[in-house]
mmCIF file of C-alpha atoms and ligand atoms in Angstrom:
data_model
loop_
_atom_site.group_PDB
_atom_site.id
_atom_site.type_symbol
_atom_site.label_atom_id
_atom_site.label_comp_id
_atom_site.label_asym_id
_atom_site.label_seq_id
_atom_site.Cartn_x
_atom_site.Cartn_y
_atom_site.Cartn_z
ATOM 1 C CA UNK A 1 -142.318 -280.279 -61.919
ATOM 2 C CA UNK A 2 -139.034 -280.634 -60.195
ATOM 3 C CA UNK A 3 -136.935 -283.531 -61.545
ATOM 4 C CA UNK A 4 -133.627 -283.201 -59.585
ATOM 5 C CA UNK A 5 -132.089 -281.056 -56.916
ATOM 6 C CA UNK A 6 -128.618 -279.407 -57.346
ATOM 7 C CA UNK A 7 -125.567 -280.466 -55.284
ATOM 8 C CA UNK A 8 -126.212 -279.122 -51.902
ATOM 9 C CA UNK A 9 -123.075 -280.125 -50.005
ATOM 10 C CA UNK A 10 -121.502 -276.569 -50.273
ATOM 11 C CA UNK A 11 -124.603 -275.244 -48.555
ATOM 12 C CA UNK A 12 -124.806 -277.978 -45.929
ATOM 13 C CA UNK A 13 -121.074 -277.153 -45.044
ATOM 14 C CA UNK A 14 -121.814 -273.456 -44.797
ATOM 15 C CA UNK A 15 -124.780 -273.786 -42.534
ATOM 16 C CA UNK A 16 -122.872 -276.362 -40.359
ATOM 17 C CA UNK A 17 -119.867 -274.129 -40.133
ATOM 18 C CA UNK A 18 -121.849 -270.962 -39.352
ATOM 19 C CA UNK A 19 -123.679 -272.684 -36.414
ATOM 20 C CA UNK A 20 -120.870 -271.817 -34.120
ATOM 21 C CA UNK A 21 -121.273 -268.105 -35.141
ATOM 22 C CA UNK A 22 -124.990 -267.831 -34.464
ATOM 23 C CA UNK A 23 -125.872 -264.931 -32.130
ATOM 24 C CA UNK A 24 -122.132 -264.395 -31.542
ATOM 25 C CA UNK A 25 -121.903 -260.632 -30.950
ATOM 26 C CA UNK A 26 -119.711 -258.587 -28.777
ATOM 27 C CA UNK A 27 -122.292 -257.031 -26.402
ATOM 28 C CA UNK A 28 -119.886 -254.904 -24.507
ATOM 29 C CA UNK A 29 -120.523 -251.973 -26.776
ATOM 30 C CA UNK A 30 -124.177 -251.607 -25.575
ATOM 31 C CA UNK A 31 -124.518 -247.957 -26.197
ATOM 32 C CA UNK A 32 -128.264 -247.203 -25.655
ATOM 33 C CA UNK A 33 -130.266 -245.660 -28.258
ATOM 34 C CA UNK A 34 -131.338 -242.021 -27.926
ATOM 35 C CA UNK A 35 -134.940 -241.126 -27.344
ATOM 36 C CA UNK A 36 -135.263 -239.832 -30.920
ATOM 37 C CA UNK A 37 -133.820 -243.079 -32.266
ATOM 38 C CA UNK A 38 -136.180 -245.252 -30.133
ATOM 39 C CA UNK A 39 -139.082 -243.178 -31.368
ATOM 40 C CA UNK A 40 -137.911 -243.672 -34.982
ATOM 41 C CA UNK A 41 -137.008 -247.376 -35.012
ATOM 42 C CA UNK A 42 -138.969 -249.201 -32.252
ATOM 43 C CA UNK A 43 -142.095 -250.132 -34.148
ATOM 44 C CA UNK A 44 -140.162 -251.064 -37.259
ATOM 45 C CA UNK A 45 -137.448 -253.200 -35.532
ATOM 46 C CA UNK A 46 -140.192 -254.968 -33.552
ATOM 47 C CA UNK A 47 -141.904 -256.022 -36.705
ATOM 48 C CA UNK A 48 -138.643 -257.354 -38.225
ATOM 49 C CA UNK A 49 -137.830 -259.094 -34.965
ATOM 50 C CA UNK A 50 -141.286 -260.879 -35.200
ATOM 51 C CA UNK A 51 -140.772 -261.718 -38.868
ATOM 52 C CA UNK A 52 -137.406 -263.365 -38.260
ATOM 53 C CA UNK A 53 -138.823 -265.745 -35.802
ATOM 54 C CA UNK A 54 -140.408 -268.973 -36.897
ATOM 55 C CA UNK A 55 -140.561 -272.501 -35.707
ATOM 56 C CA UNK A 56 -140.536 -273.507 -39.339
ATOM 57 C CA UNK A 57 -142.810 -276.485 -38.975
ATOM 58 C CA UNK A 58 -144.569 -276.040 -42.187
ATOM 59 C CA UNK A 59 -141.386 -275.396 -44.150
ATOM 60 C CA UNK A 60 -139.833 -278.576 -42.688
ATOM 61 C CA UNK A 61 -143.044 -280.326 -43.739
ATOM 62 C CA UNK A 62 -142.834 -279.102 -47.340
ATOM 63 C CA UNK A 63 -139.179 -279.737 -47.381
ATOM 64 C CA UNK A 64 -139.676 -283.242 -46.004
ATOM 65 C CA UNK A 65 -141.889 -284.143 -49.009
ATOM 66 C CA UNK A 66 -139.280 -282.972 -51.401
ATOM 67 C CA UNK A 67 -136.560 -284.718 -49.426
ATOM 68 C CA UNK A 68 -138.577 -288.004 -49.801
ATOM 69 C CA UNK A 69 -139.368 -287.532 -53.409
ATOM 70 C CA UNK A 70 -135.749 -286.868 -54.273
ATOM 71 C CA UNK A 71 -134.315 -289.282 -51.781
ATOM 72 C CA UNK A 72 -132.079 -286.477 -50.553
ATOM 73 C CA UNK A 73 -131.746 -285.924 -46.730
ATOM 74 C CA UNK A 74 -129.345 -282.957 -47.201
ATOM 75 C CA UNK A 75 -132.052 -280.518 -48.099
ATOM 76 C CA UNK A 76 -133.928 -281.214 -44.905
ATOM 77 C CA UNK A 77 -130.770 -280.809 -42.849
ATOM 78 C CA UNK A 78 -130.040 -277.511 -44.455
ATOM 79 C CA UNK A 79 -133.623 -276.303 -43.885
ATOM 80 C CA UNK A 80 -133.337 -277.194 -40.168
ATOM 81 C CA UNK A 81 -130.075 -275.245 -39.974
ATOM 82 C CA UNK A 82 -131.438 -272.335 -41.945
ATOM 83 C CA UNK A 83 -134.396 -271.997 -39.553
ATOM 84 C CA UNK A 84 -131.910 -271.842 -36.588
ATOM 85 C CA UNK A 85 -130.093 -269.016 -38.318
ATOM 86 C CA UNK A 86 -133.325 -267.044 -38.719
ATOM 87 C CA UNK A 87 -134.313 -267.677 -35.083
ATOM 88 C CA UNK A 88 -130.760 -266.420 -34.083
ATOM 89 C CA UNK A 89 -131.455 -263.186 -35.914
ATOM 90 C CA UNK A 90 -134.676 -262.860 -34.006
ATOM 91 C CA UNK A 91 -132.928 -263.576 -30.679
ATOM 92 C CA UNK A 92 -130.261 -260.885 -31.457
ATOM 93 C CA UNK A 93 -132.843 -258.299 -32.251
ATOM 94 C CA UNK A 94 -134.908 -259.306 -29.101
ATOM 95 C CA UNK A 95 -131.872 -258.993 -26.805
ATOM 96 C CA UNK A 96 -131.023 -255.546 -28.310
ATOM 97 C CA UNK A 97 -134.703 -254.451 -27.957
ATOM 98 C CA UNK A 98 -134.936 -255.610 -24.353
ATOM 99 C CA UNK A 99 -131.717 -253.690 -23.453
ATOM 100 C CA UNK A 100 -133.353 -250.507 -24.895
ATOM 101 C CA UNK A 101 -136.758 -251.169 -23.290
ATOM 102 C CA UNK A 102 -138.351 -251.654 -26.702
ATOM 103 C CA UNK A 103 -141.434 -253.977 -26.545
ATOM 104 C CA UNK A 104 -141.626 -257.044 -28.695
ATOM 105 C CA UNK A 105 -144.692 -257.740 -30.849
ATOM 106 C CA UNK A 106 -146.814 -260.711 -30.566
ATOM 107 C CA UNK A 107 -148.586 -260.349 -33.991
ATOM 108 C CA UNK A 108 -148.601 -258.012 -36.977
ATOM 109 C CA UNK A 109 -150.912 -258.162 -40.020
ATOM 110 C CA UNK A 110 -148.100 -257.955 -42.546
ATOM 111 C CA UNK A 111 -146.315 -260.864 -40.674
ATOM 112 C CA UNK A 112 -149.604 -262.838 -40.640
ATOM 113 C CA UNK A 113 -150.180 -262.147 -44.396
ATOM 114 C CA UNK A 114 -146.830 -263.612 -45.430
ATOM 115 C CA UNK A 115 -146.963 -266.574 -42.977
ATOM 116 C CA UNK A 116 -150.481 -267.384 -44.417
ATOM 117 C CA UNK A 117 -149.157 -267.293 -48.001
ATOM 118 C CA UNK A 118 -146.325 -269.672 -47.060
ATOM 119 C CA UNK A 119 -148.574 -271.973 -45.171
ATOM 120 C CA UNK A 120 -151.167 -272.190 -47.923
ATOM 121 C CA UNK A 121 -148.622 -272.795 -50.677
ATOM 122 C CA UNK A 122 -145.999 -275.325 -51.165
ATOM 123 C CA UNK A 123 -142.236 -275.599 -50.860
ATOM 124 C CA UNK A 124 -141.356 -273.578 -53.839
ATOM 125 C CA UNK A 125 -143.789 -270.806 -53.068
ATOM 126 C CA UNK A 126 -142.569 -270.831 -49.453
ATOM 127 C CA UNK A 127 -139.049 -270.264 -50.646
ATOM 128 C CA UNK A 128 -140.244 -267.525 -53.077
ATOM 129 C CA UNK A 129 -141.897 -265.610 -50.384
ATOM 130 C CA UNK A 130 -138.916 -266.079 -48.014
ATOM 131 C CA UNK A 131 -136.344 -264.884 -50.533
ATOM 132 C CA UNK A 132 -138.455 -261.771 -51.367
ATOM 133 C CA UNK A 133 -138.421 -260.892 -47.730
ATOM 134 C CA UNK A 134 -134.744 -261.587 -47.442
ATOM 135 C CA UNK A 135 -133.734 -259.577 -50.504
ATOM 136 C CA UNK A 136 -135.546 -256.519 -49.068
ATOM 137 C CA UNK A 137 -134.130 -257.193 -45.636
ATOM 138 C CA UNK A 138 -130.607 -256.622 -47.047
ATOM 139 C CA UNK A 139 -131.550 -252.988 -47.757
ATOM 140 C CA UNK A 140 -133.776 -252.600 -44.702
ATOM 141 C CA UNK A 141 -130.938 -253.547 -42.368
ATOM 142 C CA UNK A 142 -128.466 -251.356 -44.292
ATOM 143 C CA UNK A 143 -130.972 -248.498 -43.635
ATOM 144 C CA UNK A 144 -131.469 -249.431 -39.976
ATOM 145 C CA UNK A 145 -127.634 -249.457 -39.384
ATOM 146 C CA UNK A 146 -127.390 -245.985 -41.030
ATOM 147 C CA UNK A 147 -130.332 -244.677 -39.011
ATOM 148 C CA UNK A 148 -128.587 -245.137 -35.704
ATOM 149 C CA UNK A 149 -125.462 -244.038 -33.843
ATOM 150 C CA UNK A 150 -125.544 -247.327 -31.815
ATOM 151 C CA UNK A 151 -122.296 -249.423 -32.595
ATOM 152 C CA UNK A 152 -124.020 -252.442 -31.314
ATOM 153 C CA UNK A 153 -127.019 -252.148 -33.516
ATOM 154 C CA UNK A 154 -124.695 -251.471 -36.499
ATOM 155 C CA UNK A 155 -122.843 -254.710 -35.695
ATOM 156 C CA UNK A 156 -126.119 -256.681 -35.387
ATOM 157 C CA UNK A 157 -127.302 -255.347 -38.735
ATOM 158 C CA UNK A 158 -123.929 -256.220 -40.351
ATOM 159 C CA UNK A 159 -124.105 -259.747 -39.104
ATOM 160 C CA UNK A 160 -127.666 -260.320 -40.263
ATOM 161 C CA UNK A 161 -126.891 -258.802 -43.677
ATOM 162 C CA UNK A 162 -123.903 -261.178 -44.068
ATOM 163 C CA UNK A 163 -126.073 -264.169 -43.255
ATOM 164 C CA UNK A 164 -129.130 -262.983 -45.327
ATOM 165 C CA UNK A 165 -126.952 -262.574 -48.241
ATOM 166 C CA UNK A 166 -126.018 -266.255 -48.014
ATOM 167 C CA UNK A 167 -129.620 -267.224 -47.589
ATOM 168 C CA UNK A 168 -130.471 -265.226 -50.748
ATOM 169 C CA UNK A 169 -127.731 -267.049 -52.664
ATOM 170 C CA UNK A 170 -128.858 -270.522 -51.357
ATOM 171 C CA UNK A 171 -132.535 -269.883 -52.044
ATOM 172 C CA UNK A 172 -131.961 -268.335 -55.542
ATOM 173 C CA UNK A 173 -129.863 -271.338 -56.477
ATOM 174 C CA UNK A 174 -132.833 -273.532 -55.504
ATOM 175 C CA UNK A 175 -135.491 -271.549 -57.160
ATOM 176 C CA UNK A 176 -133.386 -271.235 -60.405
ATOM 177 C CA UNK A 177 -132.870 -274.969 -60.503
ATOM 178 C CA UNK A 178 -136.592 -275.526 -59.860
ATOM 179 C CA UNK A 179 -137.507 -273.196 -62.726
ATOM 180 C CA UNK A 180 -135.019 -274.682 -65.208
ATOM 181 C CA UNK A 181 -137.005 -277.892 -65.070
ATOM 182 C CA UNK A 182 -139.966 -276.080 -66.681
ATOM 183 C CA UNK A 183 -140.823 -275.202 -70.322
ATOM 184 C CA UNK A 184 -139.852 -271.768 -71.284
ATOM 185 C CA UNK A 185 -143.437 -270.298 -71.148
ATOM 186 C CA UNK A 186 -143.916 -271.605 -67.498
ATOM 187 C CA UNK A 187 -140.546 -270.026 -66.568
ATOM 188 C CA UNK A 188 -141.692 -266.692 -67.908
ATOM 189 C CA UNK A 189 -145.046 -266.831 -66.033
ATOM 190 C CA UNK A 190 -143.324 -267.841 -62.666
ATOM 191 C CA UNK A 191 -140.729 -265.162 -63.057
ATOM 192 C CA UNK A 192 -143.343 -262.532 -63.762
ATOM 193 C CA UNK A 193 -145.459 -263.669 -60.792
ATOM 194 C CA UNK A 194 -142.397 -263.536 -58.549
ATOM 195 C CA UNK A 195 -141.691 -260.000 -59.795
ATOM 196 C CA UNK A 196 -145.237 -258.942 -58.956
ATOM 197 C CA UNK A 197 -144.963 -260.401 -55.412
ATOM 198 C CA UNK A 198 -141.595 -258.733 -54.984
ATOM 199 C CA UNK A 199 -142.894 -255.316 -56.142
ATOM 200 C CA UNK A 200 -145.856 -255.467 -53.764
ATOM 201 C CA UNK A 201 -143.636 -256.455 -50.935
ATOM 202 C CA UNK A 202 -141.193 -253.582 -51.604
ATOM 203 C CA UNK A 203 -144.032 -251.107 -51.613
ATOM 204 C CA UNK A 204 -145.471 -252.570 -48.423
ATOM 205 C CA UNK A 205 -142.148 -252.251 -46.610
ATOM 206 C CA UNK A 206 -141.524 -248.788 -47.996
ATOM 207 C CA UNK A 207 -144.887 -247.620 -46.560
ATOM 208 C CA UNK A 208 -144.627 -249.556 -43.238
ATOM 209 C CA UNK A 209 -141.007 -248.759 -42.433
ATOM 210 C CA UNK A 210 -140.523 -245.357 -44.093
ATOM 211 C CA UNK A 211 -139.287 -243.582 -40.917
ATOM 212 C CA UNK A 212 -136.241 -245.894 -40.667
ATOM 213 C CA UNK A 213 -135.655 -245.920 -44.426
ATOM 214 C CA UNK A 214 -135.615 -242.201 -44.630
ATOM 215 C CA UNK A 215 -133.530 -241.781 -41.558
ATOM 216 C CA UNK A 216 -131.099 -244.345 -43.151
ATOM 217 C CA UNK A 217 -130.795 -242.156 -46.280
ATOM 218 C CA UNK A 218 -133.184 -243.945 -48.597
ATOM 219 C CA UNK A 219 -135.901 -242.131 -50.470
ATOM 220 C CA UNK A 220 -138.644 -243.732 -52.468
ATOM 221 C CA UNK A 221 -136.780 -244.226 -55.687
ATOM 222 C CA UNK A 222 -133.405 -245.178 -54.125
ATOM 223 C CA UNK A 223 -135.148 -247.851 -51.891
ATOM 224 C CA UNK A 224 -137.003 -249.262 -54.963
ATOM 225 C CA UNK A 225 -134.006 -249.359 -57.248
ATOM 226 C CA UNK A 226 -131.641 -250.826 -54.613
ATOM 227 C CA UNK A 227 -134.144 -253.650 -54.047
ATOM 228 C CA UNK A 228 -134.240 -254.416 -57.702
ATOM 229 C CA UNK A 229 -130.566 -254.232 -58.048
ATOM 230 C CA UNK A 230 -130.364 -256.952 -55.255
ATOM 231 C CA UNK A 231 -133.230 -258.942 -56.972
ATOM 232 C CA UNK A 232 -131.285 -258.928 -60.312
ATOM 233 C CA UNK A 233 -128.008 -259.868 -58.514
ATOM 234 C CA UNK A 234 -129.863 -262.921 -57.173
ATOM 235 C CA UNK A 235 -131.521 -264.137 -60.212
ATOM 236 C CA UNK A 236 -129.727 -262.925 -63.440
HETATM 237 FE FE1 FE2 B 1 -133.052 -263.430 -41.033
HETATM 238 FE FE1 FE2 B 2 -132.741 -265.258 -43.959
#
């Protein structure tokens, strides 16, 4: 049971300041993808573009309950700003895809699966699912950036990675503070469950996005180990 929230002012300031940078990219370098690149990345980038977009109603709902319980309005404000950052990632990818005639996706089973887990759980579980996807996104966007010659796509990936890194820091801080309120045995069980979820997600992304990952220079083991390196960076 969560007793108290950490000081969130730093994160409120970060999200407020970064608002003016959202979707800010120099589009003048719009060098189009080659046919080979489009073939390799289009299905994959479309899934990530879909995954980045959410209206976040359920997350706001969960967060609202916590905010009321802890009499802290800051976490709700941060969550609203966080959702806007994610939507900006989706917008950047969509604009890039449209300029390269890559179709967007309306739905995808992996996206549906993760949305369902988030909707059916609570605030902490939602954050756990989100951070798992975001840690993996760090390596995915690195691979995507290396899989293309497009300077514009490289810039978009760099920007998303920078912002995802902050999301991972913010969410790991929240999860660590939630977990610290528990007895040791519960902490170990929660950490184990999170590691299982993370492992399954890494394997799923590896299978589903292998073409981009391989083109970006990752092999099965290097993708797996890079993700665990990022996981430990976030939680150790
Ligand atoms: Fe994102
Ligand atoms: Fe994120």
